[in-house]
CSV table of C-alpha atoms and ligand atoms in Angstrom, one decimal:
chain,number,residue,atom,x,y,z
A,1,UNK,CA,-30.0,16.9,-10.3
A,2,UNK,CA,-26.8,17.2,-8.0
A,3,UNK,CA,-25.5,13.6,-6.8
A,4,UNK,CA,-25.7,14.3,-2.9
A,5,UNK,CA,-27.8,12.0,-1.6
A,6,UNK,CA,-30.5,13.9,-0.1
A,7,UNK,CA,-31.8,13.9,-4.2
A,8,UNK,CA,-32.0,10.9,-4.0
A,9,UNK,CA,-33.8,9.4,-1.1
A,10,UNK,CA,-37.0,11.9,-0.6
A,11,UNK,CA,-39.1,9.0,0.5
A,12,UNK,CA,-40.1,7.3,3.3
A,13,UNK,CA,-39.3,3.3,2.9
A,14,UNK,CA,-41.7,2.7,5.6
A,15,UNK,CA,-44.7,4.5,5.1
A,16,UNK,CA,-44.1,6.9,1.6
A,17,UNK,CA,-44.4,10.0,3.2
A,18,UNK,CA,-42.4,13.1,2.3
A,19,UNK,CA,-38.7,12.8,4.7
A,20,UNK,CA,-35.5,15.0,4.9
A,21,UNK,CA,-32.2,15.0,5.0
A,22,UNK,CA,-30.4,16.6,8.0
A,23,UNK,CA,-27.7,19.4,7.2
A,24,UNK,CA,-24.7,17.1,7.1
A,25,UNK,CA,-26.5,15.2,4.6
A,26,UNK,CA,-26.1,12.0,6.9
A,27,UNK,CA,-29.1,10.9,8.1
A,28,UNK,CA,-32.9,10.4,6.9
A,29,UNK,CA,-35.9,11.3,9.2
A,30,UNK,CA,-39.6,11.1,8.6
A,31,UNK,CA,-41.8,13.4,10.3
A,32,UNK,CA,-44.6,11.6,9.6
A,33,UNK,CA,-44.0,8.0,11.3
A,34,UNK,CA,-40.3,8.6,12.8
A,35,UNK,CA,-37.9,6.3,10.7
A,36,UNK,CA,-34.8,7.2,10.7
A,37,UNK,CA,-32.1,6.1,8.5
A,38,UNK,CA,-28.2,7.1,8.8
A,39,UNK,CA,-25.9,7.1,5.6
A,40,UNK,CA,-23.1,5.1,7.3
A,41,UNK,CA,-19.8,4.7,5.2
A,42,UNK,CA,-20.3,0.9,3.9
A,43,UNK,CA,-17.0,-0.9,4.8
A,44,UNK,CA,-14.9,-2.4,1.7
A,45,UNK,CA,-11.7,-4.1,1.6
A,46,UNK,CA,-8.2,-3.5,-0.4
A,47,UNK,CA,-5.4,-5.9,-0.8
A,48,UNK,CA,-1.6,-4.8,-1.2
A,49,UNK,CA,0.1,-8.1,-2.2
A,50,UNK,CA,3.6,-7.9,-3.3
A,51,UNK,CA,5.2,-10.7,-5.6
A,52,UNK,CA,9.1,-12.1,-4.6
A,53,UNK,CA,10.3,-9.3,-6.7
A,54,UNK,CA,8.7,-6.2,-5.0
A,55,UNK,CA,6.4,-5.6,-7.6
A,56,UNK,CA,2.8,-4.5,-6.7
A,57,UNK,CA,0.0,-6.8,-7.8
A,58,UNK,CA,-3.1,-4.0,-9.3
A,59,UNK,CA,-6.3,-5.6,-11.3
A,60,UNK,CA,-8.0,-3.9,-14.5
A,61,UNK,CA,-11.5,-2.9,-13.4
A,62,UNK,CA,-14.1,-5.2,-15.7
A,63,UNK,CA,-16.7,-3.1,-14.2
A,64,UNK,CA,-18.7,0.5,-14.2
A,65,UNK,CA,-17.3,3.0,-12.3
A,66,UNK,CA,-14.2,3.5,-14.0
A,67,UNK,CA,-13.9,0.4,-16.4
A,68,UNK,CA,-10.8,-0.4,-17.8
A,69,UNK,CA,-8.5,1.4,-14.9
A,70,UNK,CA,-6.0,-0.2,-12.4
A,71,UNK,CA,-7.4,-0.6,-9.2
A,72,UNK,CA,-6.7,-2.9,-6.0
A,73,UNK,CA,-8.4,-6.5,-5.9
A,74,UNK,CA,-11.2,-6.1,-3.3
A,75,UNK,CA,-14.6,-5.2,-3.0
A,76,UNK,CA,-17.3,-4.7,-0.3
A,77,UNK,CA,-17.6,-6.5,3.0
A,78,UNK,CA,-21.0,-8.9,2.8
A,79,UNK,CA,-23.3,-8.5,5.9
A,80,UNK,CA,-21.9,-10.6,8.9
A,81,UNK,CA,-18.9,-11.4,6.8
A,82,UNK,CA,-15.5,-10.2,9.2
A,83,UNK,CA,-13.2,-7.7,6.6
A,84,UNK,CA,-10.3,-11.0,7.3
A,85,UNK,CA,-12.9,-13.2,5.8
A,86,UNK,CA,-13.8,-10.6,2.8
A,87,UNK,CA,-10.4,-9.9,1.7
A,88,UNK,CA,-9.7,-13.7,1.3
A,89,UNK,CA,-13.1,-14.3,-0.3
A,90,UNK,CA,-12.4,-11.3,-2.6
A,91,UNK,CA,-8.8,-12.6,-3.8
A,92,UNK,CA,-10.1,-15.9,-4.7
A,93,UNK,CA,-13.1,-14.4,-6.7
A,94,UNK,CA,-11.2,-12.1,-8.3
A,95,UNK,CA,-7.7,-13.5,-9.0
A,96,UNK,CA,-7.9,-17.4,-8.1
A,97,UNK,CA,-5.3,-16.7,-5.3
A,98,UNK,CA,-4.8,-17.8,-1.5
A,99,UNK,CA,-3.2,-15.6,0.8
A,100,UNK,CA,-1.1,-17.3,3.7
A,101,UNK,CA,-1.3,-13.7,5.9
A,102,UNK,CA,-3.6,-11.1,5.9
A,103,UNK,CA,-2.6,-8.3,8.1
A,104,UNK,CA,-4.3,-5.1,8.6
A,105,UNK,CA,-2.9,-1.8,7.4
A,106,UNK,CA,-4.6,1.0,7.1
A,107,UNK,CA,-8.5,2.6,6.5
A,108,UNK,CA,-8.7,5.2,3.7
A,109,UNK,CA,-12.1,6.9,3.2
A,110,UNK,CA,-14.0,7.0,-0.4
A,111,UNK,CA,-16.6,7.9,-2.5
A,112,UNK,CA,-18.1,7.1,-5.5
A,113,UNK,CA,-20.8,7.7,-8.4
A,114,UNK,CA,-23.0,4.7,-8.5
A,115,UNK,CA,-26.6,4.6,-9.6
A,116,UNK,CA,-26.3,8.6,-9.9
A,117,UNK,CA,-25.4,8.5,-6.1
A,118,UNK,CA,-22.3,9.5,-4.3
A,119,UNK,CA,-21.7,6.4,-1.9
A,120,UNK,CA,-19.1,6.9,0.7
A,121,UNK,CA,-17.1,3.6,1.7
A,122,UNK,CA,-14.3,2.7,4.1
A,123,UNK,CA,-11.5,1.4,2.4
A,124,UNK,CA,-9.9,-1.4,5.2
A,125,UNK,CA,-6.2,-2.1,3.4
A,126,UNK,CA,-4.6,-5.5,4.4
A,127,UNK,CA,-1.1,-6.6,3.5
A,128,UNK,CA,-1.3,-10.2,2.1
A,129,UNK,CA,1.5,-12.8,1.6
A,130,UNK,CA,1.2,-14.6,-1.5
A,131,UNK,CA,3.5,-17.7,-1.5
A,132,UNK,CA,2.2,-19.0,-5.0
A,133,UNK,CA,0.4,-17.1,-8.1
A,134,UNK,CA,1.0,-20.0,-10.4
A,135,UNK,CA,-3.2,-20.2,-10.2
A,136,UNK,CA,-3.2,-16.6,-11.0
A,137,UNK,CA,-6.4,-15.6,-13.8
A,138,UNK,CA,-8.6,-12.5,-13.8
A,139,UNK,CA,-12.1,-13.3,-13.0
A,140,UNK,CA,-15.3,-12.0,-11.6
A,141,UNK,CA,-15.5,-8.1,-11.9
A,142,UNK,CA,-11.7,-8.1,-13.0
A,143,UNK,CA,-10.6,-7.5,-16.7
A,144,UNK,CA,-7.0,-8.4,-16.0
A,145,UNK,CA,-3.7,-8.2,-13.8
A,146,UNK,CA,-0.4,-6.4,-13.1
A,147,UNK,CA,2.4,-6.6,-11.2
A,148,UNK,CA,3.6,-3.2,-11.1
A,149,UNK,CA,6.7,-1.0,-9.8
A,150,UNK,CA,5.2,1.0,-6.8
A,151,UNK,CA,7.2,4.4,-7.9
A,152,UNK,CA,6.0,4.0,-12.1
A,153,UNK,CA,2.5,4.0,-11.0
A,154,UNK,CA,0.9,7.4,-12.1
A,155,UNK,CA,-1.3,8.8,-9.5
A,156,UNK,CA,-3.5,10.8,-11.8
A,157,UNK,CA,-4.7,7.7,-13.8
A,158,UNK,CA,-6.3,5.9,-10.6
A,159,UNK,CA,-10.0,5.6,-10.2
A,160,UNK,CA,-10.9,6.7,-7.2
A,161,UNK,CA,-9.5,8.9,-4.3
A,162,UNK,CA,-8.6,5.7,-1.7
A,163,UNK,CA,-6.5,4.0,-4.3
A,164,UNK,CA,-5.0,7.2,-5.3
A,165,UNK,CA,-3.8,7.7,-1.6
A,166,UNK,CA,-2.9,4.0,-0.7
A,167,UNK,CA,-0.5,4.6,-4.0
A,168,UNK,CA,0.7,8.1,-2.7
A,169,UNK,CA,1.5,6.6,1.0
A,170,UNK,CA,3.0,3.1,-0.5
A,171,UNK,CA,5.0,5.4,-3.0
A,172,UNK,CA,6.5,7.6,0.7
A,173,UNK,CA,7.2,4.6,2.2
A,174,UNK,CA,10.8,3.9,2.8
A,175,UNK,CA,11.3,0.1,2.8
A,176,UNK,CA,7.9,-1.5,1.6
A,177,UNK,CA,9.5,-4.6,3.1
A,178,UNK,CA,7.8,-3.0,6.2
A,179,UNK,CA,4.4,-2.4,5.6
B,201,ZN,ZN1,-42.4,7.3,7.4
């Protein structure tokens, strides 16, 4: 069984009948009592957060996909949650730590295996100004924590294409001080 979607969802959550997938694999229509679903990207949030020495702060997954790899804190955007208010929620959980600024970056696109399912995501980055990680700790979905040099981190080793290209443009950039 491939992992496209249209495998996956072949019933109607309304009334069980038979449905289809359109050709760009984006939307779900029944014939049989017209509900129609789209596969929107679900929106997640990424946090670049620097320490006083310029070194990048990446988690340790503690979770499936990809367990054990470095990865950006973050996680999903809860419904009627604003992506501000998830990337602050999402640092706490994760890493016990308050951001005084979160500004917006930039939006990589992803996808992942989950459940046996390619799920596509929007990846919101925010810079975020840490003043204080003496209440650093891993928690949550996060095994542990590094602060890393931007230009030692090897590419091949991330998870997941979005981190893989936040790390490629954040390795390009000239003075991070900018970002
Ligand atoms: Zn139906």
């Amino acid at each position: 069984m491939t992992t496209q979607p249209a495998n996956h969802y072949k019933y109607c959550p309304r009334c069980a009948a038979r449905g289809v997938f359109d050709a760009q694999n984006k939307a779900f229509k029944c014939h049989n009592c017209g509900f129609h679903f789209f596969l929107n990207s679900s929106a997640a949030v990424t946090a670049i957060i620097f320490n006083e020495k310029g070194k990048l702060l990446m988690v340790r997954r503690g979770i499936e996909p990809h367990y054990g790899a470095l990865d950006f804190p973050g996680g999903f955007v809860d419904p009627g949650e604003s992506a501000e208010q998830a990337i602050l929620r999402e640092i706490k959980e994760e890493l016990n730590l308050e951001p005084v600024k979160v500004k917006y970056w930039a939006s990589f696109p992803n996808e992942y295996l989950y459940s046996g399912t390619i799920v596509h995501t929007i990846d919101l980055v925010f810079c975020c100004k840490v003043d204080d990680f003496s209440a650093i700790k891993h928690l949550d979905d996060v095994m542990g924590f590094e602060f890393v040099d931007v230009c030692s981190v090897d590419v091949k080793q991330l998870p997941f294409l979005s981190v893989q290209n936040i790390v490629n443009t954040l390795q390009k950039q000239k003075n991070l001080a900018n970002i």
